[in-house]
Coordinates of N, CA and C in Angstrom, one line a residue:
M1348 N 74.8 -72.6 -59.3 CA 75.2 -73.4 -60.5 C 74.5 -74.8 -60.4
K1349 N 74.6 -75.4 -59.2 CA 74.1 -76.8 -59.1 C 72.5 -76.7 -59.2
L1350 N 71.9 -75.7 -58.7 CA 70.5 -75.5 -58.8 C 70.1 -75.3 -60.3
L1351 N 70.8 -74.5 -61.0 CA 70.6 -74.3 -62.4 C 70.7 -75.6 -63.2
S1352 N 71.8 -76.4 -62.9 CA 72.0 -77.7 -63.6 C 70.8 -78.7 -63.3
F1353 N 70.3 -78.7 -62.0 CA 69.2 -79.5 -61.6 C 68.0 -79.1 -62.4
I1354 N 67.7 -77.8 -62.5 CA 66.5 -77.3 -63.2 C 66.6 -77.7 -64.6
L1355 N 67.7 -77.5 -65.3 CA 67.9 -77.9 -66.7 C 67.7 -79.4 -66.9
L1356 N 68.2 -80.2 -66.0 CA 68.0 -81.7 -66.1 C 66.6 -82.0 -65.9
F1357 N 65.9 -81.4 -64.9 CA 64.5 -81.7 -64.7 C 63.6 -81.3 -65.9
V1358 N 63.9 -80.2 -66.5 CA 63.1 -79.7 -67.6 C 63.4 -80.6 -68.8
S1359 N 64.6 -81.0 -69.1 CA 64.9 -81.8 -70.2 C 64.3 -83.2 -70.1
C1360 N 64.3 -83.8 -68.9 CA 63.7 -85.1 -68.6 C 62.2 -85.0 -68.8
S1361 N 61.6 -84.0 -68.3 CA 60.1 -83.9 -68.4 C 59.7 -83.7 -69.8
C1362 N 60.5 -83.1 -70.7 CA 60.1 -82.9 -72.1 C 59.8 -84.3 -72.8
F1363 N 60.5 -85.3 -72.3 CA 60.3 -86.6 -73.0 C 59.3 -87.5 -72.3
A1364 N 58.7 -87.0 -71.2 CA 57.7 -87.8 -70.5 C 56.5 -87.9 -71.3
L1365 N 55.9 -89.1 -71.3 CA 54.6 -89.3 -72.0 C 53.4 -88.8 -71.2
S1366 N 52.4 -88.4 -71.9 CA 51.2 -88.0 -71.1 C 50.5 -89.3 -70.7
S1367 N 49.6 -89.2 -69.8 CA 48.9 -90.4 -69.3 C 48.2 -91.1 -70.5
E1368 N 47.6 -90.3 -71.4 CA 46.9 -90.9 -72.5 C 47.9 -91.6 -73.5
E1369 N 49.0 -91.0 -73.7 CA 50.0 -91.6 -74.6 C 50.6 -92.9 -74.0
F1370 N 50.9 -92.8 -72.7 CA 51.3 -94.0 -72.1 C 50.3 -95.1 -72.2
D1371 N 49.1 -94.8 -71.9 CA 48.0 -95.8 -71.9 C 47.9 -96.4 -73.3
K1372 N 47.9 -95.6 -74.3 CA 47.7 -96.1 -75.7 C 48.9 -97.0 -76.1
Q1373 N 50.1 -96.6 -75.8 CA 51.3 -97.4 -76.2 C 51.3 -98.7 -75.3
Y1374 N 51.0 -98.6 -74.0 CA 51.0 -99.8 -73.2 C 49.9 -100.8 -73.7
Q1375 N 48.7 -100.3 -74.0 CA 47.7 -101.2 -74.4 C 48.0 -101.8 -75.8
N1376 N 48.7 -101.0 -76.6 CA 49.1 -101.6 -77.9 C 50.2 -102.7 -77.7
L1377 N 51.2 -102.5 -76.9 CA 52.2 -103.5 -76.6 C 51.6 -104.7 -75.9
N1378 N 50.6 -104.4 -75.0 CA 50.0 -105.5 -74.3 C 49.1 -106.4 -75.3
G1379 N 48.5 -105.7 -76.3 CA 47.7 -106.4 -77.3 C 48.7 -107.3 -78.1
E1380 N 49.8 -106.7 -78.5 CA 50.8 -107.5 -79.2 C 51.3 -108.7 -78.4
L1381 N 51.4 -108.6 -77.1 CA 51.8 -109.7 -76.3 C 50.7 -110.7 -76.3
N1382 N 49.5 -110.3 -76.2 CA 48.4 -111.3 -76.2 C 48.3 -112.1 -77.5
K1383 N 48.5 -111.4 -78.6 CA 48.6 -112.1 -79.9 C 49.7 -113.1 -80.0
A1384 N 50.9 -112.7 -79.4 CA 52.0 -113.6 -79.4 C 51.8 -114.8 -78.5
V1385 N 51.1 -114.6 -77.4 CA 50.7 -115.8 -76.5 C 49.8 -116.7 -77.3
I1386 N 48.8 -116.2 -77.9 CA 47.9 -117.0 -78.7 C 48.6 -117.8 -79.8
N1387 N 49.4 -117.1 -80.6 CA 50.2 -117.7 -81.7 C 51.1 -118.8 -81.1
N1388 N 51.7 -118.5 -80.0 CA 52.6 -119.6 -79.4 C 51.8 -120.8 -79.0
M1389 N 50.6 -120.6 -78.5 CA 49.7 -121.7 -78.1 C 49.3 -122.5 -79.3
I1390 N 48.9 -121.8 -80.3 CA 48.4 -122.4 -81.6 C 49.5 -123.3 -82.2
Y1391 N 50.7 -122.8 -82.3 CA 51.8 -123.5 -83.0 C 52.7 -124.3 -82.1
S1392 N 52.4 -124.4 -80.8 CA 53.2 -125.1 -79.9 C 53.3 -126.6 -80.3
K1393 N 54.5 -127.1 -80.3 CA 54.8 -128.5 -80.7 C 55.8 -129.2 -79.7
D1394 N 55.8 -130.5 -79.6 CA 56.7 -131.2 -78.8 C 58.0 -131.5 -79.6
Y1395 N 59.1 -130.8 -79.2 CA 60.3 -130.9 -80.0 C 60.9 -132.3 -80.0
D1396 N 60.5 -133.1 -79.0 CA 61.1 -134.5 -79.0 C 60.3 -135.5 -79.7
D1397 N 59.1 -135.1 -80.2 CA 58.2 -136.0 -80.9 C 58.8 -136.2 -82.3
K1398 N 59.2 -137.4 -82.6 CA 59.8 -137.7 -83.9 C 58.8 -137.6 -85.1
K1399 N 57.5 -137.7 -84.8 CA 56.5 -137.7 -85.8 C 56.2 -136.3 -86.3
I1400 N 56.6 -135.3 -85.6 CA 56.3 -133.9 -86.0 C 57.4 -133.5 -87.0
P1401 N 57.0 -133.0 -88.1 CA 57.9 -132.5 -89.1 C 58.8 -131.3 -88.6
L1402 N 60.0 -131.3 -89.1 CA 60.9 -130.3 -88.7 C 60.4 -128.9 -89.0
S1403 N 59.7 -128.7 -90.1 CA 59.1 -127.4 -90.4 C 58.2 -126.9 -89.3
E1404 N 57.4 -127.8 -88.7 CA 56.5 -127.4 -87.7 C 57.2 -127.1 -86.4
K1405 N 58.3 -127.8 -86.1 CA 59.1 -127.6 -84.9 C 59.7 -126.2 -85.1
I1406 N 60.2 -125.9 -86.2 CA 60.8 -124.5 -86.5 C 59.8 -123.4 -86.3
E1407 N 58.6 -123.6 -86.8 CA 57.5 -122.6 -86.7 C 57.2 -122.5 -85.2
S1408 N 57.1 -123.6 -84.5 CA 56.8 -123.5 -83.1 C 57.9 -122.8 -82.3
K1409 N 59.1 -123.1 -82.6 CA 60.2 -122.4 -81.9 C 60.2 -120.9 -82.2
S1410 N 59.9 -120.6 -83.5 CA 59.9 -119.2 -83.9 C 58.8 -118.4 -83.2
K1411 N 57.7 -119.1 -83.0 CA 56.6 -118.4 -82.3 C 57.0 -118.2 -80.8
W1412 N 57.7 -119.1 -80.2 CA 58.2 -118.9 -78.9 C 59.2 -117.8 -78.8
C1413 N 60.1 -117.7 -79.8 CA 61.0 -116.5 -79.8 C 60.3 -115.2 -80.0
D1414 N 59.2 -115.2 -80.9 CA 58.4 -114.0 -81.1 C 57.8 -113.6 -79.7
L1415 N 57.2 -114.6 -79.0 CA 56.6 -114.3 -77.7 C 57.6 -113.6 -76.8
T1416 N 58.8 -114.2 -76.7 CA 59.8 -113.7 -75.8 C 60.2 -112.3 -76.2
K1417 N 60.4 -112.0 -77.5 CA 60.7 -110.7 -78.0 C 59.6 -109.7 -77.7
T1418 N 58.4 -110.1 -77.8 CA 57.3 -109.2 -77.6 C 57.2 -108.8 -76.1
R1419 N 57.5 -109.8 -75.2 CA 57.5 -109.6 -73.8 C 58.7 -108.6 -73.5
I1420 N 59.8 -108.7 -74.1 CA 60.9 -107.8 -73.9 C 60.5 -106.4 -74.3
N1421 N 59.8 -106.3 -75.4 CA 59.4 -104.9 -75.9 C 58.5 -104.3 -74.9
L1422 N 57.6 -105.0 -74.3 CA 56.7 -104.5 -73.3 C 57.5 -104.1 -72.0
L1423 N 58.4 -105.0 -71.6 CA 59.2 -104.7 -70.4 C 60.1 -103.5 -70.6
D1424 N 60.6 -103.3 -71.8 CA 61.5 -102.2 -72.1 C 60.7 -100.9 -72.0
F1425 N 59.5 -100.9 -72.5 CA 58.6 -99.8 -72.5 C 58.3 -99.4 -71.0
V1426 N 57.9 -100.4 -70.2 CA 57.6 -100.1 -68.8 C 58.8 -99.5 -68.1
I1427 N 60.0 -100.1 -68.3 CA 61.2 -99.7 -67.7 C 61.5 -98.2 -68.0
Q1428 N 61.4 -97.9 -69.3 CA 61.7 -96.6 -69.8 C 60.7 -95.5 -69.3
N1429 N 59.5 -96.0 -69.0 CA 58.4 -95.1 -68.5 C 57.8 -95.6 -67.2
F1430 N 58.7 -95.9 -66.3 CA 58.3 -96.6 -65.0 C 57.4 -95.7 -64.2
S1431 N 57.7 -94.4 -64.1 CA 56.8 -93.5 -63.3 C 55.4 -93.4 -63.9
S1432 N 55.4 -93.4 -65.2 CA 54.0 -93.4 -65.9 C 53.3 -94.7 -65.7
Y1433 N 54.1 -95.8 -65.7 CA 53.5 -97.1 -65.4 C 52.9 -97.1 -64.0
K1434 N 53.6 -96.7 -63.0 CA 53.1 -96.7 -61.7 C 51.8 -95.8 -61.5
E1435 N 51.8 -94.7 -62.2 CA 50.6 -93.8 -62.2 C 49.5 -94.6 -62.9
W1436 N 49.8 -95.3 -64.0 CA 48.7 -96.0 -64.7 C 48.1 -97.1 -63.8
V1437 N 49.0 -97.8 -63.1 CA 48.6 -98.9 -62.2 C 47.6 -98.3 -61.1
K1438 N 48.1 -97.2 -60.5 CA 47.3 -96.5 -59.5 C 45.9 -96.0 -60.1
K1439 N 46.0 -95.4 -61.2 CA 44.8 -94.9 -61.9 C 43.8 -96.0 -62.2
N1440 N 44.3 -97.2 -62.5 CA 43.4 -98.3 -62.8 C 43.1 -99.2 -61.6
N1441 N 43.4 -98.7 -60.4 CA 43.2 -99.5 -59.2 C 43.7 -100.9 -59.2
L1442 N 44.9 -101.0 -59.8 CA 45.5 -102.4 -59.9 C 46.5 -102.5 -58.7
D1443 N 46.7 -103.7 -58.3 CA 47.6 -104.0 -57.2 C 49.0 -104.5 -57.8
D1444 N 50.0 -103.7 -57.8 CA 51.3 -104.0 -58.4 C 52.3 -103.3 -57.5
D1445 N 53.0 -104.1 -56.7 CA 54.1 -103.4 -55.9 C 55.4 -103.7 -56.4
S1446 N 55.5 -104.1 -57.7 CA 56.8 -104.3 -58.4 C 57.6 -103.1 -58.4
S1447 N 58.9 -103.3 -58.2 CA 59.9 -102.2 -58.3 C 60.5 -102.1 -59.7
L1448 N 61.2 -101.0 -59.9 CA 61.9 -100.9 -61.2 C 63.0 -102.0 -61.2
D1449 N 63.6 -102.3 -60.1 CA 64.6 -103.4 -60.0 C 64.0 -104.7 -60.4
D1450 N 62.7 -105.0 -60.0 CA 62.0 -106.2 -60.4 C 61.9 -106.3 -61.9
F1451 N 61.5 -105.2 -62.5 CA 61.3 -105.2 -63.9 C 62.6 -105.4 -64.6
N1452 N 63.7 -104.7 -64.1 CA 65.0 -104.9 -64.8 C 65.5 -106.3 -64.7
K1453 N 65.3 -107.0 -63.6 CA 65.7 -108.4 -63.4 C 64.9 -109.3 -64.4
F1454 N 63.6 -109.0 -64.5 CA 62.8 -109.8 -65.4 C 63.2 -109.6 -66.9
Y1455 N 63.5 -108.3 -67.2 CA 64.0 -107.9 -68.5 C 65.3 -108.7 -68.9
E1456 N 66.2 -108.7 -67.9 CA 67.5 -109.3 -68.2 C 67.3 -110.8 -68.4
N1457 N 66.4 -111.4 -67.6 CA 66.1 -112.8 -67.7 C 65.5 -113.1 -69.1
Q1458 N 64.6 -112.3 -69.5 CA 63.9 -112.5 -70.8 C 64.9 -112.3 -72.0
Q1459 N 65.9 -111.3 -71.8 CA 66.9 -111.1 -72.8 C 67.7 -112.4 -73.0
K1460 N 68.1 -113.0 -71.9 CA 68.9 -114.3 -71.9 C 68.0 -115.4 -72.6
S1461 N 66.8 -115.4 -72.2 CA 65.9 -116.4 -72.8 C 65.8 -116.3 -74.3
Y1462 N 65.7 -115.0 -74.7 CA 65.5 -114.8 -76.1 C 66.8 -115.2 -76.9
I1463 N 67.9 -114.9 -76.3 CA 69.2 -115.3 -77.0 C 69.3 -116.8 -77.1
G1464 N 68.9 -117.5 -76.0 CA 68.9 -118.9 -76.0 C 67.8 -119.5 -77.0
C1465 N 66.7 -118.8 -77.1 CA 65.7 -119.2 -78.0 C 66.1 -119.1 -79.5
M1466 N 66.7 -118.0 -79.8 CA 67.2 -117.8 -81.2 C 68.3 -118.8 -81.5
A1467 N 69.2 -119.1 -80.5 CA 70.2 -120.1 -80.8 C 69.6 -121.5 -81.0
G1468 N 68.6 -121.8 -80.2 CA 67.8 -123.1 -80.4 C 67.1 -123.1 -81.8
L1469 N 66.6 -122.0 -82.2 CA 66.0 -121.9 -83.5 C 67.0 -122.2 -84.6
E1470 N 68.1 -121.6 -84.5 CA 69.2 -121.8 -85.5 C 69.7 -123.2 -85.5
E1471 N 69.7 -123.9 -84.3 CA 70.1 -125.3 -84.3 C 69.1 -126.2 -85.0
L1472 N 67.8 -125.9 -84.9 CA 66.8 -126.6 -85.6 C 66.9 -126.4 -87.1
K1473 N 67.2 -125.2 -87.5 CA 67.3 -125.0 -88.9 C 68.5 -125.7 -89.5
I1474 N 69.6 -125.9 -88.7 CA 70.8 -126.6 -89.2 C 70.5 -128.1 -89.4
D1475 N 69.8 -128.6 -88.4 CA 69.5 -130.1 -88.4 C 68.9 -130.6 -89.6

């Protein structure tokens, strides 16, 4: 009975696994979105303490920072959900990454907290 349960669990889990090509396509798409978010953040980055900068520009800057954090979370979530495919992709592309799933989970949690703080800071700016 335990063997049958294990086989059913294995088959059901493997049905949802991404092919190498599917993983690569989705990973590259999310990575591209992250690159766009990084560039937008750099373009719109403002000094929040500078009194000469209009509030609307500070809000836009903070919004881009929140977008960057959210995009990073999306990529991390994808890697965590497909960690074995990620490790295969790393190996296939001859990349050096000894990160563990635990490392990704910790970074994900950190980014979640950062995003919550970012959104709260954005709301504060909008209220001022």
